[in-house]
Coordinates of C-alpha atoms in Angstrom, one line a residue:
M16 CA -47.4 106.1 -77.5
A17 CA -45.2 103.2 -78.6
A18 CA -48.4 101.5 -79.7
Q19 CA -49.3 104.5 -81.9
A20 CA -45.8 104.3 -83.5
L21 CA -46.2 100.6 -84.2
A22 CA -49.6 101.3 -85.8
L23 CA -48.0 103.9 -88.1
L24 CA -45.2 101.6 -88.9
R25 CA -47.7 98.9 -90.0
E26 CA -49.5 101.6 -92.1
V27 CA -46.2 102.6 -93.8
S28 CA -45.5 98.9 -94.8
R29 CA -48.9 98.7 -96.5
L30 CA -48.7 101.8 -98.6
E31 CA -46.7 102.5 -101.7
A32 CA -46.0 106.3 -101.2
P33 CA -46.4 106.8 -97.4
L34 CA -45.0 110.3 -97.1
E35 CA -47.7 111.6 -94.8
E36 CA -47.4 108.6 -92.5
L37 CA -43.6 108.8 -92.5
R38 CA -43.8 112.5 -91.4
A39 CA -46.2 111.6 -88.7
L40 CA -44.1 108.7 -87.5
Q41 CA -40.9 110.8 -87.4
S42 CA -42.7 113.5 -85.4
L43 CA -44.2 110.9 -83.0
L44 CA -40.9 109.1 -82.4
Q45 CA -39.3 112.3 -81.0
S46 CA -41.6 112.0 -78.0
V47 CA -41.6 108.2 -77.4
P48 CA -39.0 107.2 -74.7
L49 CA -36.4 104.7 -75.9
S50 CA -37.3 102.4 -73.0
E51 CA -40.9 102.1 -74.4
L52 CA -39.6 101.3 -77.8
R53 CA -37.2 98.7 -76.4
E54 CA -40.3 97.0 -74.7
Q55 CA -41.8 96.7 -78.2
A56 CA -38.6 95.7 -79.9
A57 CA -39.9 92.2 -81.0
E58 CA -42.8 94.0 -82.9
L59 CA -40.5 96.4 -84.8
R60 CA -40.6 95.4 -88.5
L61 CA -37.9 97.6 -90.2
G62 CA -37.7 95.8 -93.5
P63 CA -40.3 98.0 -95.2
L64 CA -38.4 101.2 -94.1
F65 CA -35.2 99.8 -95.6
S66 CA -37.0 99.0 -98.8
L67 CA -38.2 102.6 -99.1
L68 CA -34.6 103.7 -99.1
N69 CA -34.1 102.1 -102.4
E70 CA -36.5 104.5 -104.2
N71 CA -35.0 107.7 -105.6
H72 CA -37.0 110.1 -103.4
R73 CA -35.0 112.6 -101.4
E74 CA -37.6 113.5 -98.7
Q75 CA -38.6 109.9 -98.3
T76 CA -35.0 108.8 -97.8
T77 CA -34.4 111.6 -95.3
L78 CA -37.5 110.6 -93.2
C79 CA -36.6 106.9 -93.3
V80 CA -33.0 107.5 -92.2
S81 CA -34.3 109.7 -89.3
I82 CA -36.9 107.1 -88.3
L83 CA -34.4 104.2 -88.6
E84 CA -31.8 106.0 -86.5
R85 CA -34.3 106.1 -83.6
L86 CA -35.8 102.6 -84.0
L87 CA -32.5 100.9 -84.4
Q88 CA -31.3 102.2 -81.1
A89 CA -34.2 100.2 -79.5
L90 CA -32.8 96.9 -81.0
E91 CA -29.9 95.0 -79.5
P92 CA -26.8 94.8 -81.7
V93 CA -27.1 91.0 -81.8
H94 CA -30.7 91.3 -83.2
V95 CA -29.4 93.8 -85.9
A96 CA -26.5 91.5 -86.9
R97 CA -28.8 88.5 -87.2
N98 CA -31.9 89.9 -88.7
L99 CA -30.9 92.9 -90.7
R100 CA -27.8 91.7 -92.4
V101 CA -29.1 92.0 -96.0
D102 CA -30.4 95.5 -95.3
L103 CA -27.1 96.6 -93.9
Q104 CA -25.2 95.1 -96.9
R105 CA -27.5 97.1 -99.2
G106 CA -27.1 100.3 -97.1
L107 CA -23.3 100.1 -97.4
T108 CA -23.5 100.5 -101.1
H109 CA -26.3 103.1 -101.2
P110 CA -25.6 106.2 -103.2
N111 CA -26.8 108.5 -100.4
D112 CA -24.2 109.4 -97.8
S113 CA -26.7 109.7 -94.9
V114 CA -27.8 106.0 -95.6
K115 CA -24.2 104.9 -95.6
I116 CA -23.4 106.7 -92.3
L117 CA -26.6 105.2 -90.7
T118 CA -25.4 101.7 -91.8
L119 CA -21.8 102.2 -90.7
S120 CA -23.0 103.4 -87.3
Q121 CA -24.9 100.1 -86.9
V122 CA -21.9 98.1 -88.0
G123 CA -20.0 100.1 -85.3
R124 CA -22.5 99.0 -82.7
I125 CA -22.1 95.4 -83.8
V126 CA -18.3 95.5 -83.7
E127 CA -18.3 97.0 -80.2
N128 CA -20.6 94.2 -78.9
S129 CA -18.8 90.9 -78.2
D130 CA -21.9 88.7 -78.9
A131 CA -22.9 90.5 -82.1
V132 CA -19.4 90.7 -83.6
T133 CA -19.2 86.9 -83.7
E134 CA -22.2 87.0 -86.0
I135 CA -20.0 88.9 -88.5
L136 CA -16.8 87.0 -87.8
N137 CA -18.5 83.6 -88.3
N138 CA -19.7 84.8 -91.7
A139 CA -16.6 85.3 -93.8
E140 CA -18.6 86.5 -96.9
L141 CA -20.4 89.2 -94.9
L142 CA -17.2 90.3 -93.2
K143 CA -15.5 90.6 -96.6
Q144 CA -18.5 92.5 -98.0
I145 CA -18.5 95.0 -95.0
V146 CA -14.8 95.5 -95.4
Y147 CA -14.9 96.1 -99.1
C148 CA -18.0 98.3 -98.9
I149 CA -16.2 100.4 -96.2
G150 CA -13.1 100.5 -98.4
G151 CA -15.0 102.4 -101.0
E152 CA -15.7 105.1 -98.5
N153 CA -13.4 108.0 -97.6
L154 CA -15.6 108.9 -94.6
S155 CA -13.6 109.0 -91.4
V156 CA -16.3 106.9 -89.7
A157 CA -15.4 104.2 -92.2
K158 CA -11.7 104.3 -91.3
T159 CA -12.5 104.1 -87.6
L160 CA -14.6 101.1 -88.3
I161 CA -11.8 99.3 -90.2
V162 CA -9.6 99.7 -87.1
E163 CA -12.4 98.5 -84.8
I164 CA -13.0 95.4 -87.0
S165 CA -9.2 94.8 -87.2
S166 CA -8.9 95.0 -83.4
V167 CA -11.4 92.2 -82.8
S168 CA -9.2 89.2 -83.7
P169 CA -6.2 88.2 -85.8
E170 CA -8.7 86.8 -88.4
S171 CA -10.6 90.1 -88.8
L172 CA -7.3 92.0 -89.0
N173 CA -6.2 89.5 -91.8
C174 CA -9.4 90.2 -93.7
C175 CA -8.8 94.0 -93.5
T176 CA -5.2 93.7 -94.5
T177 CA -6.0 91.4 -97.5
S178 CA -8.5 94.0 -98.7
G179 CA -5.7 96.6 -98.7
L180 CA -7.6 98.9 -96.3
V181 CA -5.1 98.8 -93.4
T182 CA -2.2 99.3 -95.9
Q183 CA -4.0 102.4 -97.2
L184 CA -4.4 103.7 -93.6
L185 CA -0.7 103.2 -92.9
R186 CA 0.3 104.9 -96.2
E187 CA -1.7 107.9 -95.1
L188 CA 0.1 107.8 -91.7
T189 CA 3.4 108.3 -93.3
G190 CA 2.1 110.5 -96.2
E191 CA 2.6 114.2 -96.8
D192 CA -0.8 115.5 -95.5
V193 CA -0.1 116.4 -91.9
L194 CA -3.8 116.7 -90.9
V195 CA -4.6 113.2 -92.3
R196 CA -1.5 112.0 -90.5
A197 CA -2.8 113.3 -87.2
T198 CA -6.2 111.5 -87.7
C199 CA -4.5 108.2 -88.8
I200 CA -2.2 108.0 -85.7
E201 CA -5.2 108.0 -83.4
M202 CA -6.6 105.0 -85.3
V203 CA -3.2 103.2 -85.4
T204 CA -3.0 103.8 -81.6
S205 CA -6.3 102.0 -81.2
L206 CA -5.0 99.1 -83.3
A207 CA -1.9 99.0 -81.1
C208 CA -4.2 98.4 -78.0
T209 CA -4.4 94.7 -79.1
H210 CA -1.6 92.2 -79.0
H211 CA -2.2 91.0 -82.6
G212 CA -2.4 94.7 -83.7
R213 CA 1.0 95.5 -82.1
Q214 CA 2.6 92.4 -83.7
Y215 CA 1.3 93.4 -87.1
L216 CA 2.6 97.0 -86.7
A217 CA 6.0 95.8 -85.7
Q218 CA 6.2 93.2 -88.5
E219 CA 5.3 95.9 -91.1
G220 CA 8.0 98.3 -89.7
V221 CA 5.3 100.8 -88.8
I222 CA 6.7 101.5 -85.3
D223 CA 10.1 102.2 -86.8
Q224 CA 8.6 104.5 -89.3
I225 CA 6.7 106.5 -86.6
S226 CA 10.0 106.7 -84.6
N227 CA 11.8 108.1 -87.7
I228 CA 9.1 110.7 -88.3
I229 CA 9.5 111.9 -84.7
V230 CA 13.3 112.1 -85.4
G231 CA 12.7 114.3 -88.4
A232 CA 10.0 116.4 -86.7
D233 CA 12.4 119.2 -85.8
A234 CA 12.9 120.0 -89.5
D235 CA 9.1 120.0 -90.2
P236 CA 7.4 123.4 -89.5
F237 CA 4.0 121.6 -89.4
S238 CA 5.1 118.8 -86.9
S239 CA 2.9 120.4 -84.1
F240 CA -0.2 119.0 -85.9
Y241 CA 0.9 115.3 -85.6
L242 CA 3.7 115.2 -83.0
P243 CA 1.3 115.0 -79.9
G244 CA -0.4 111.9 -81.5
F245 CA 2.9 110.2 -82.3
V246 CA 4.2 110.7 -78.8
K247 CA 0.9 109.4 -77.3
F248 CA 1.2 106.3 -79.5
F249 CA 4.6 105.5 -77.9
G250 CA 3.3 106.2 -74.4
N251 CA 0.5 103.7 -74.9
L252 CA 2.8 101.2 -76.6
A253 CA 5.3 101.4 -73.7
I254 CA 2.7 100.7 -71.0
M255 CA 1.1 97.8 -72.9
D256 CA 4.4 96.1 -73.8
S257 CA 7.4 97.0 -71.7
P258 CA 8.4 100.6 -70.9
Q259 CA 12.0 99.6 -70.6
Q260 CA 12.2 97.8 -74.0
I261 CA 10.3 100.6 -75.8
C262 CA 12.3 103.4 -74.3
E263 CA 15.6 101.6 -75.0
R264 CA 14.7 100.7 -78.6
Y265 CA 13.2 104.1 -79.4
P266 CA 15.2 106.6 -77.4
I267 CA 13.7 109.5 -79.5
F268 CA 10.4 108.9 -77.6
M269 CA 11.7 109.9 -74.2
E270 CA 13.9 112.6 -75.7
K271 CA 10.9 114.2 -77.3
V272 CA 8.8 114.0 -74.1
F273 CA 11.5 115.8 -72.2
E274 CA 11.8 118.4 -75.0
M275 CA 8.0 118.9 -75.0
T276 CA 7.9 119.8 -71.3
E277 CA 10.2 122.8 -72.2
S278 CA 7.8 124.0 -74.9
Q279 CA 5.9 127.3 -74.6
D280 CA 2.9 125.6 -76.2
P281 CA 0.4 124.3 -73.5
T282 CA -0.8 121.6 -75.9
M283 CA 2.7 120.1 -76.1
I284 CA 3.2 120.4 -72.3
G285 CA -0.1 118.7 -71.7
V286 CA 0.7 115.7 -74.0
A287 CA 4.2 115.4 -72.4
V288 CA 2.6 115.4 -68.9
D289 CA -0.1 112.9 -69.8
T290 CA 2.6 110.6 -71.3
I291 CA 4.8 110.8 -68.2
G292 CA 1.7 109.9 -66.2
I293 CA 1.0 106.9 -68.4
L294 CA 4.6 105.8 -68.4
G295 CA 4.9 106.1 -64.6
S296 CA 1.7 104.2 -63.9
N297 CA 3.6 100.9 -63.3
V298 CA 6.8 100.1 -61.5
E299 CA 8.9 99.3 -64.6
G300 CA 7.9 102.7 -66.1
K301 CA 8.8 104.5 -62.8
Q302 CA 12.2 102.9 -62.9
V303 CA 12.8 104.0 -66.5
L304 CA 12.0 107.5 -65.5
Q305 CA 14.3 107.2 -62.4
K306 CA 17.2 106.2 -64.6
T307 CA 17.1 109.6 -66.3
G308 CA 18.4 111.1 -63.0
T309 CA 18.6 114.8 -62.4
R310 CA 16.8 115.4 -65.8
F311 CA 13.7 113.8 -64.4
E312 CA 14.0 115.8 -61.1
R313 CA 14.1 119.0 -63.2
L314 CA 11.0 117.8 -65.1
L315 CA 9.2 117.2 -61.8
M316 CA 10.0 120.8 -60.8
K317 CA 8.4 122.0 -64.0
I318 CA 5.3 119.9 -63.4
G319 CA 5.1 121.3 -59.9
Y320 CA 5.3 124.9 -61.3
Q321 CA 2.6 124.2 -63.9
A322 CA 0.4 122.6 -61.3
K323 CA 0.4 125.9 -59.5
N324 CA 0.5 128.4 -62.3
A325 CA -1.0 126.9 -65.5
S326 CA -4.6 127.0 -66.8
T327 CA -7.1 125.0 -64.8
E328 CA -7.2 122.3 -67.5
L329 CA -3.4 121.9 -67.5
K330 CA -3.2 122.0 -63.7
I331 CA -5.6 119.0 -63.5
R332 CA -3.6 117.1 -66.1
C333 CA -0.4 117.7 -64.0
L334 CA -2.1 116.6 -60.8
D335 CA -3.5 113.4 -62.5
A336 CA 0.0 112.6 -63.8
L337 CA 1.5 113.1 -60.4
S338 CA -1.1 110.8 -58.8
S339 CA -0.1 108.1 -61.3
L340 CA 3.6 108.6 -60.7
F341 CA 3.5 108.6 -56.9
Y342 CA 1.1 105.7 -56.3
L343 CA 2.8 102.5 -55.1
P344 CA 0.7 99.4 -54.2
P345 CA 1.6 98.1 -50.7
E346 CA 3.1 94.9 -52.1
Q347 CA 5.6 96.9 -54.2
Q348 CA 6.8 99.2 -51.5
T349 CA 10.4 98.3 -51.3
D350 CA 12.8 100.6 -49.5
D351 CA 14.4 101.7 -52.8
L352 CA 11.0 102.5 -54.4
L353 CA 9.8 104.4 -51.3
R354 CA 13.0 106.4 -51.3
M355 CA 12.5 107.1 -55.0
T356 CA 8.9 108.4 -54.6
E357 CA 9.9 110.5 -51.5
S358 CA 12.8 112.1 -53.4
W359 CA 10.4 112.8 -56.4
F360 CA 7.9 114.4 -54.2
S361 CA 10.5 116.7 -52.6
S362 CA 11.6 117.7 -56.2
L363 CA 8.3 119.3 -57.0
S364 CA 8.6 122.5 -54.9
R365 CA 9.9 123.8 -51.6
D366 CA 6.8 122.6 -49.7
P367 CA 4.9 120.2 -51.9
L368 CA 2.3 119.3 -49.3
E369 CA 1.4 122.9 -48.9
L370 CA 1.4 123.4 -52.7
F371 CA -1.3 120.7 -53.1
R372 CA -3.3 122.0 -50.1
G373 CA -3.2 125.5 -51.6
I374 CA -4.5 124.0 -54.9
S375 CA -7.2 122.0 -53.1
N376 CA -8.5 125.2 -51.5
Q377 CA -9.2 126.9 -54.8
P378 CA -13.0 127.1 -55.6
F379 CA -13.0 124.6 -58.4
P380 CA -14.3 121.1 -57.6
E381 CA -12.2 119.5 -60.4
L382 CA -9.0 121.0 -59.0
H383 CA -10.0 120.2 -55.4
C384 CA -10.6 116.5 -56.4
A385 CA -7.4 116.3 -58.4
A386 CA -5.3 117.6 -55.5
L387 CA -7.0 115.1 -53.1
K388 CA -6.1 112.3 -55.6
V389 CA -2.4 113.2 -55.2
F390 CA -2.7 113.0 -51.4
T391 CA -4.5 109.6 -51.8
A392 CA -1.7 108.3 -54.1
I393 CA 0.9 108.9 -51.4
A394 CA -1.4 108.2 -48.4
N395 CA -0.2 104.5 -47.9
Q396 CA 3.5 105.4 -47.9
P397 CA 5.1 105.9 -44.4
W398 CA 7.3 108.9 -45.5
A399 CA 4.1 110.8 -46.7
Q400 CA 2.2 109.9 -43.5
K401 CA 5.0 111.4 -41.4
L402 CA 4.9 114.6 -43.6
M403 CA 1.1 114.8 -43.2
F404 CA 1.2 114.3 -39.5
N405 CA 4.0 116.9 -39.0
S406 CA 2.3 119.5 -41.3
P407 CA 0.4 122.0 -39.0
G408 CA -3.4 121.5 -39.4
F409 CA -3.2 118.8 -42.0
V410 CA -4.8 116.0 -39.9
E411 CA -7.6 118.4 -39.1
Y412 CA -8.0 119.3 -42.8
V413 CA -8.4 115.6 -43.6
M414 CA -11.0 115.1 -40.9
D415 CA -13.0 118.2 -41.6
R416 CA -16.1 117.4 -43.6
S417 CA -17.2 121.0 -44.0
V418 CA -14.5 121.6 -46.7
E419 CA -16.3 119.6 -49.3
H420 CA -19.7 120.7 -50.7
D421 CA -20.3 118.6 -53.8
K422 CA -20.6 114.8 -54.3
A423 CA -17.4 114.4 -56.3
S424 CA -15.3 116.2 -53.6
K425 CA -16.9 114.2 -50.8
D426 CA -16.1 111.0 -52.6
A427 CA -12.5 112.1 -53.2
K428 CA -12.0 113.0 -49.6
Y429 CA -13.5 109.6 -48.5
E430 CA -11.0 107.8 -50.8
L431 CA -8.2 109.7 -49.0
V432 CA -9.5 108.8 -45.6
K433 CA -9.9 105.2 -46.7
A434 CA -6.3 105.0 -48.0
L435 CA -5.0 106.4 -44.7
A436 CA -7.2 104.3 -42.5
N437 CA -6.4 101.0 -44.3
S438 CA -2.6 101.5 -44.1
K439 CA -0.7 99.2 -41.8
T440 CA 1.6 102.0 -40.6
I441 CA -1.0 104.7 -39.9
A442 CA -1.8 104.0 -36.2
E443 CA 1.9 104.1 -35.3
I444 CA 2.6 107.4 -37.3
F445 CA -0.7 109.3 -36.7
G446 CA -1.2 107.9 -33.1
N447 CA -4.2 105.8 -31.9
P448 CA -6.7 108.7 -31.3
N449 CA -6.3 110.0 -34.9
Y450 CA -6.4 106.4 -36.2
L451 CA -9.8 105.9 -34.4
R452 CA -11.1 109.2 -35.9
L453 CA -10.2 108.0 -39.4
R454 CA -12.0 104.7 -38.7
T455 CA -15.1 106.6 -37.5
Y456 CA -15.1 108.8 -40.6
L457 CA -14.8 105.6 -42.7
S458 CA -17.7 103.9 -41.0
E459 CA -19.9 107.0 -41.3
G460 CA -19.5 107.1 -45.0
P461 CA -18.7 109.9 -47.4
Y462 CA -21.9 111.9 -47.0
Y463 CA -22.4 111.9 -43.2
V464 CA -23.8 115.1 -41.7
K465 CA -23.3 115.7 -38.0
P466 CA -26.8 116.2 -36.4
I467 CA -27.3 119.7 -35.0
S468 CA -28.3 119.5 -31.3
T469 CA -31.3 121.6 -30.5
T470 CA -31.7 123.0 -27.0
A471 CA -35.1 124.2 -25.8
V472 CA -35.1 127.8 -24.8
E473 CA -37.1 128.7 -21.8
G474 CA -40.2 130.8 -22.6
A475 CA -40.1 130.1 -26.3
E476 CA -43.4 129.5 -28.0

């Protein structure tokens, strides 16, 4: 089949007006597996197809774009960057939007590939051209690409700032259009994932501006459009830099997170819960939360309530955040931190262990797995092991393989057993017989099925 496609491709390159052949090729490519096309990648000559885009013929252009979309997937990004540069440059300035989007998606593939992107970065002229061509576009895919290119290295960021494109993005971030603002903050958050990106945003005063917009959000009736993105930005910034420094320098961030948990809007609660989970994923972040004292304990009580009563999606987000908050690697288990996680756990509800067991018994695999993840997060902490051991039926529940029916649930249960079995304190707290049962479960693997013994019945045929 791939051979037929190659023959048609050769036919197209010989003819001046190959409409029939293009229709046939487009139709054929829908049934050729990508793996077959990849095997023939060295034979794919795409130059003639790109040339046909230059003619002002609508159907021909549509067919060529559709064919190129498929064939380019079969080529490695490095090959595209090396051999189709000129075609990409032409595509970026093409009057037809579908051609531009096709070209931009290829530039996106190149930017995401570390080998291919050096091809662009080593060619300053090409990089400039890509940046300037993208700059002429108001397509959101173009803005996303600018951020991706800026994130690669300080040099590529410099190229994008010199062209004025990043400045334009930042202007829109603080502009009046709340919907554009909401889109821009996602892109700026991506840029902040790199060290040089964060440095640039700090130097340009962008982080201060975002903080000020959050301060003024109460007076803005449309703030719900962009506030979740702005809070997420600070959550990501805190975990990549220093939670303590970010929370001290921008107190409005934590203030707003606490405020959002009081909201009646599930979107706001969800973002606040996610942010708490991100912030509490390392020890410094946990200590920042601990410093807020009874306020954080009240917040935990709310998360416990939502984990039991909210929609399935919000329940899962609450459980994921709690897994992140409670997990302590063995080497960081000081007495103070263990006391802290124990007191947090007891703030969730009257009987948190029973709360999570109740959630895990609901007939939704995602909820079941999320509840098991919470147990796994605390499984290596002695106070939690004592709670589990003293909770009627809990040890049996852990050992019982008949509870889980799907692969994800079996994997999640296995992770819990592994966390318990590998803990240094488990044999002492659970007792040797239970410890040995855990080790047996571990060695049998997640999908073990106990053989059913068959006994011959006398007189049976």
